[in-house]
Amino acid sequence: MSSEKVRLVRFKVVLIGDGGVGKTSIARRYLGQGFTTEYIKTVGANFYIKKMTFNDNIFGRIFIEWSIWDLAGQPTWDQVRPLYYRGAKAALVVFDITNARSYYNVPKWISEFWRNSGGALPFVLVGNKIDLRGKVENALPPQVGMKYAEMASKQLGIKVPYIETSAKTGENVNEAFTHLAKVILEFAAVKLRARRLAKKS
Ligand code: GDP
Ligand code: MG
């Protein structure tokens, strides 16, 4: 038997963003449940569990068990949503590249997340529905998402990745979760370093 130390961690993460941007579709796609064009509004929240392995250059090989909370974006749920943020380690903040309004609402989602989860936690910015780029007018170019992520990186002190996905084709959906693991572990490493420095002084 291998003597390799196996680390199992459970990470709670939340999927946030305006209603209709594709949060439920991304979660379903990640879970291997396919894609549907039918829009079934999420009632309150969906909850999913999925495991993945991740090789981290600081923490080594890690087994991650995600508990993924897919929150309803509609204002009707504004009162309930704060409860779901508790204990979350990170967020996938999703906008729809064919819906500029959903992009302009990104800061609102991040501040709601930070306000209810206990501080400036890491996140991955996701521009979804890239299969529609070139098919609809006025789709947002990748630069807008990249720019926002860059700005947020400075604020957070660790790199905020921007990734473009299609829940329809499945493009980059797994990668979004790999980035999520990366930012959570990077954030943990930064905090650990800060604590060690504080002890020394
Ligand atoms: P949510 O409200 O953020 O959970 O959004 P849903 O996942 O329910 O998706 C809203 C609508 O957008 C549905 O009709 C989906 O079929 C559609 N949709 C979601 N993701 C994509 C995508 O990547 N490409 C396209 N073309 N449609 C998508
Ligand atoms: Mg939904």
Short mmCIF file of C-alpha atoms and ligand atoms in Angstrom, two decimals:
data_model
loop_
_atom_site.label_atom_id
_atom_site.label_comp_id
_atom_site.label_asym_id
_atom_site.label_seq_id
_atom_site.Cartn_x
_atom_site.Cartn_y
_atom_site.Cartn_z
CA MET A 1 0.00 0.00 0.00
CA SER A 2 1.10 3.53 -0.67
CA SER A 3 2.24 5.51 2.33
CA GLU A 4 1.17 8.72 0.65
CA LYS A 5 -0.77 10.92 2.99
CA VAL A 6 -4.26 11.45 1.71
CA ARG A 7 -6.02 14.62 2.58
CA LEU A 8 -9.76 14.79 2.37
CA VAL A 9 -11.37 18.16 2.70
CA ARG A 10 -14.93 19.30 2.45
CA PHE A 11 -15.50 22.66 0.88
CA LYS A 12 -18.79 24.44 0.80
CA VAL A 13 -19.10 26.72 -2.20
CA VAL A 14 -21.89 28.88 -3.53
CA LEU A 15 -23.00 29.63 -7.05
CA ILE A 16 -24.19 33.20 -7.30
CA GLY A 17 -25.28 35.66 -9.95
CA ASP A 18 -28.47 37.02 -11.50
CA GLY A 19 -31.37 34.72 -12.28
CA GLY A 20 -31.07 33.10 -15.71
CA VAL A 21 -27.27 33.37 -16.11
CA GLY A 22 -26.87 29.58 -16.00
CA LYS A 23 -25.92 28.67 -12.42
CA THR A 24 -28.15 25.60 -12.25
CA SER A 25 -27.05 24.55 -15.73
CA ILE A 26 -23.37 24.82 -14.75
CA ALA A 27 -23.96 22.74 -11.61
CA ARG A 28 -25.94 20.14 -13.54
CA ARG A 29 -23.28 19.96 -16.22
CA TYR A 30 -20.54 19.59 -13.60
CA LEU A 31 -22.49 16.75 -12.02
CA GLY A 32 -22.87 15.04 -15.37
CA GLN A 33 -26.60 15.63 -15.54
CA GLY A 34 -26.56 17.11 -19.03
CA PHE A 35 -28.17 20.29 -20.27
CA THR A 36 -31.71 21.42 -20.79
CA THR A 37 -32.98 24.50 -22.58
CA GLU A 38 -35.99 24.50 -20.36
CA TYR A 39 -35.68 27.16 -17.70
CA ILE A 40 -36.76 25.74 -14.36
CA LYS A 41 -36.45 28.51 -11.83
CA THR A 42 -34.49 27.47 -8.77
CA VAL A 43 -36.65 27.60 -5.68
CA GLY A 44 -34.53 28.86 -2.77
CA ALA A 45 -31.50 26.66 -3.35
CA ASN A 46 -30.32 23.39 -4.85
CA PHE A 47 -27.65 21.40 -3.10
CA TYR A 48 -25.20 19.02 -4.74
CA ILE A 49 -22.23 16.94 -3.64
CA LYS A 50 -19.34 16.03 -5.90
CA LYS A 51 -15.83 14.72 -5.32
CA MET A 52 -12.67 15.62 -7.17
CA THR A 53 -8.92 15.12 -6.80
CA PHE A 54 -6.62 18.07 -6.92
CA ASN A 55 -2.84 18.26 -6.97
CA ASP A 56 -1.71 21.33 -5.12
CA ASN A 57 1.91 22.44 -5.13
CA ILE A 58 1.78 23.46 -1.46
CA PHE A 59 -0.65 21.00 0.12
CA GLY A 60 0.01 18.05 -2.19
CA ARG A 61 -2.64 15.62 -3.39
CA ILE A 62 -6.06 16.48 -2.03
CA PHE A 63 -9.43 14.85 -2.26
CA ILE A 64 -12.06 17.48 -2.29
CA GLU A 65 -15.68 16.89 -1.53
CA TRP A 66 -17.62 19.85 -2.79
CA SER A 67 -20.89 20.80 -1.28
CA ILE A 68 -22.29 23.07 -3.91
CA TRP A 69 -25.09 25.45 -3.09
CA ASP A 70 -26.88 26.77 -6.11
CA LEU A 71 -28.75 29.81 -4.90
CA ALA A 72 -31.83 31.35 -6.44
CA GLY A 73 -30.95 34.71 -7.93
CA GLN A 74 -34.39 36.24 -7.88
CA PRO A 75 -35.07 39.11 -5.49
CA THR A 76 -37.88 37.05 -3.91
CA TRP A 77 -35.16 35.09 -2.15
CA ASP A 78 -33.18 38.07 -0.88
CA GLN A 79 -34.30 37.45 2.69
CA VAL A 80 -33.36 33.75 2.77
CA ARG A 81 -30.16 33.83 0.81
CA PRO A 82 -27.83 35.04 3.63
CA LEU A 83 -28.39 31.75 5.47
CA TYR A 84 -26.90 29.77 2.63
CA TYR A 85 -23.64 31.70 2.64
CA ARG A 86 -22.67 30.58 6.12
CA GLY A 87 -19.54 28.40 6.08
CA ALA A 88 -18.87 28.88 2.37
CA LYS A 89 -15.19 28.89 1.42
CA ALA A 90 -15.53 30.44 -2.00
CA ALA A 91 -17.98 31.35 -4.73
CA LEU A 92 -18.47 30.93 -8.43
CA VAL A 93 -19.78 34.35 -9.43
CA VAL A 94 -21.59 33.87 -12.71
CA PHE A 95 -22.76 36.33 -15.31
CA ASP A 96 -24.18 35.79 -18.79
CA ILE A 97 -21.97 37.24 -21.54
CA THR A 98 -25.09 38.00 -23.57
CA ASN A 99 -26.64 39.99 -20.73
CA ALA A 100 -24.69 43.11 -19.79
CA ARG A 101 -26.93 43.77 -16.85
CA SER A 102 -25.89 40.49 -15.25
CA TYR A 103 -22.28 41.65 -15.59
CA TYR A 104 -22.96 45.02 -13.97
CA ASN A 105 -24.60 43.21 -11.05
CA VAL A 106 -21.45 41.18 -10.30
CA PRO A 107 -20.16 43.62 -7.61
CA LYS A 108 -23.52 43.44 -5.87
CA TRP A 109 -23.24 39.63 -5.67
CA ILE A 110 -19.70 39.74 -4.40
CA SER A 111 -20.56 42.18 -1.65
CA GLU A 112 -23.57 40.09 -0.62
CA PHE A 113 -21.30 37.05 -0.49
CA TRP A 114 -18.63 38.80 1.55
CA ARG A 115 -21.15 40.38 3.89
CA ASN A 116 -22.79 37.06 4.75
CA SER A 117 -19.89 34.61 4.68
CA GLY A 118 -17.55 36.39 7.05
CA GLY A 119 -15.20 38.53 5.01
CA ALA A 120 -13.40 38.93 1.71
CA LEU A 121 -13.31 35.32 0.55
CA PRO A 122 -11.95 34.12 -2.78
CA PHE A 123 -14.07 33.62 -5.85
CA VAL A 124 -13.88 32.69 -9.51
CA LEU A 125 -15.57 34.99 -11.99
CA VAL A 126 -17.45 33.05 -14.66
CA GLY A 127 -18.72 34.43 -17.97
CA ASN A 128 -21.25 31.82 -19.12
CA LYS A 129 -23.05 31.10 -22.44
CA ILE A 130 -19.99 31.55 -24.67
CA ASP A 131 -21.62 29.25 -27.22
CA LEU A 132 -23.78 32.28 -28.05
CA ARG A 133 -20.86 34.59 -28.82
CA GLY A 134 -21.08 35.52 -32.49
CA LYS A 135 -24.71 34.35 -32.59
CA VAL A 136 -26.26 37.21 -30.69
CA GLU A 137 -25.64 40.93 -30.93
CA ASN A 138 -23.70 42.82 -28.28
CA ALA A 139 -22.18 39.84 -26.51
CA LEU A 140 -19.59 41.05 -24.01
CA PRO A 141 -15.97 40.50 -25.08
CA PRO A 142 -13.65 38.48 -22.80
CA GLN A 143 -11.77 41.66 -21.89
CA VAL A 144 -14.54 42.97 -19.65
CA GLY A 145 -14.47 39.90 -17.44
CA MET A 146 -10.68 39.85 -17.42
CA LYS A 147 -10.55 43.48 -16.41
CA TYR A 148 -12.96 43.04 -13.55
CA ALA A 149 -11.09 39.98 -12.28
CA GLU A 150 -7.83 41.90 -12.40
CA MET A 151 -9.27 44.72 -10.35
CA ALA A 152 -10.77 42.30 -7.83
CA SER A 153 -7.41 40.49 -7.56
CA LYS A 154 -5.80 43.67 -6.27
CA GLN A 155 -8.54 44.09 -3.71
CA LEU A 156 -8.35 40.49 -2.51
CA GLY A 157 -4.58 40.04 -2.56
CA ILE A 158 -4.78 36.78 -4.51
CA LYS A 159 -5.48 36.24 -8.16
CA VAL A 160 -9.15 36.12 -9.08
CA PRO A 161 -9.46 33.89 -12.15
CA TYR A 162 -11.82 34.77 -14.97
CA ILE A 163 -13.09 31.83 -16.95
CA GLU A 164 -15.59 31.62 -19.79
CA THR A 165 -17.91 28.65 -19.87
CA SER A 166 -20.77 27.11 -21.75
CA ALA A 167 -23.07 24.94 -19.70
CA LYS A 168 -24.60 24.00 -23.06
CA THR A 169 -21.47 22.50 -24.63
CA GLY A 170 -19.74 21.80 -21.31
CA GLU A 171 -16.73 23.91 -22.29
CA ASN A 172 -14.59 24.89 -19.28
CA VAL A 173 -17.15 23.78 -16.71
CA ASN A 174 -14.76 21.33 -14.99
CA GLU A 175 -12.02 23.94 -15.27
CA ALA A 176 -14.13 26.44 -13.35
CA PHE A 177 -14.15 24.06 -10.40
CA THR A 178 -10.42 23.40 -10.72
CA HIS A 179 -9.90 27.15 -10.47
CA LEU A 180 -12.17 27.21 -7.46
CA ALA A 181 -10.02 24.59 -5.70
CA LYS A 182 -6.92 26.57 -6.63
CA VAL A 183 -8.15 29.87 -5.16
CA ILE A 184 -9.39 28.24 -1.95
CA LEU A 185 -6.02 26.57 -1.36
CA GLU A 186 -4.09 29.65 -2.35
CA PHE A 187 -6.14 31.74 0.01
CA ALA A 188 -5.56 29.21 2.81
CA ALA A 189 -1.82 29.30 2.13
CA VAL A 190 -1.76 33.10 2.27
CA LYS A 191 -3.60 33.07 5.58
CA LEU A 192 -1.28 30.40 6.98
CA ARG A 193 1.76 32.44 6.01
CA ALA A 194 0.30 35.55 7.63
CA ARG A 195 -0.37 33.65 10.84
CA ARG A 196 3.19 32.30 10.94
CA LEU A 197 4.60 35.78 10.38
CA ALA A 198 2.41 37.15 13.15
CA LYS A 199 3.71 34.47 15.55
CA LYS A 200 7.32 35.34 14.78
CA SER A 201 6.94 39.04 15.46
P1 GDP B 1 -29.92 30.18 -13.26
O1 GDP B 1 -31.18 30.95 -13.00
O2 GDP B 1 -28.71 31.05 -13.13
O3 GDP B 1 -29.83 28.92 -12.47
O4 GDP B 1 -29.96 29.78 -14.81
P2 GDP B 1 -30.35 28.36 -15.49
O5 GDP B 1 -29.22 27.39 -15.34
O6 GDP B 1 -31.68 27.94 -15.00
O7 GDP B 1 -30.40 28.78 -17.03
C1 GDP B 1 -31.26 29.77 -17.52
C2 GDP B 1 -31.49 29.56 -19.00
O8 GDP B 1 -30.29 29.76 -19.72
C3 GDP B 1 -31.99 28.17 -19.37
O9 GDP B 1 -32.92 28.29 -20.42
C4 GDP B 1 -30.73 27.46 -19.84
O10 GDP B 1 -31.03 26.46 -20.79
C5 GDP B 1 -29.96 28.61 -20.48
N1 GDP B 1 -28.50 28.42 -20.41
C6 GDP B 1 -27.77 28.18 -19.29
N2 GDP B 1 -26.47 28.07 -19.59
C7 GDP B 1 -26.36 28.23 -20.93
C8 GDP B 1 -25.26 28.23 -21.85
O11 GDP B 1 -24.09 28.05 -21.51
N3 GDP B 1 -25.56 28.47 -23.17
C9 GDP B 1 -26.84 28.68 -23.61
N4 GDP B 1 -27.01 28.87 -24.91
N5 GDP B 1 -27.89 28.69 -22.77
C10 GDP B 1 -27.66 28.48 -21.45
MG MG B 2 -31.12 28.28 -10.95
#
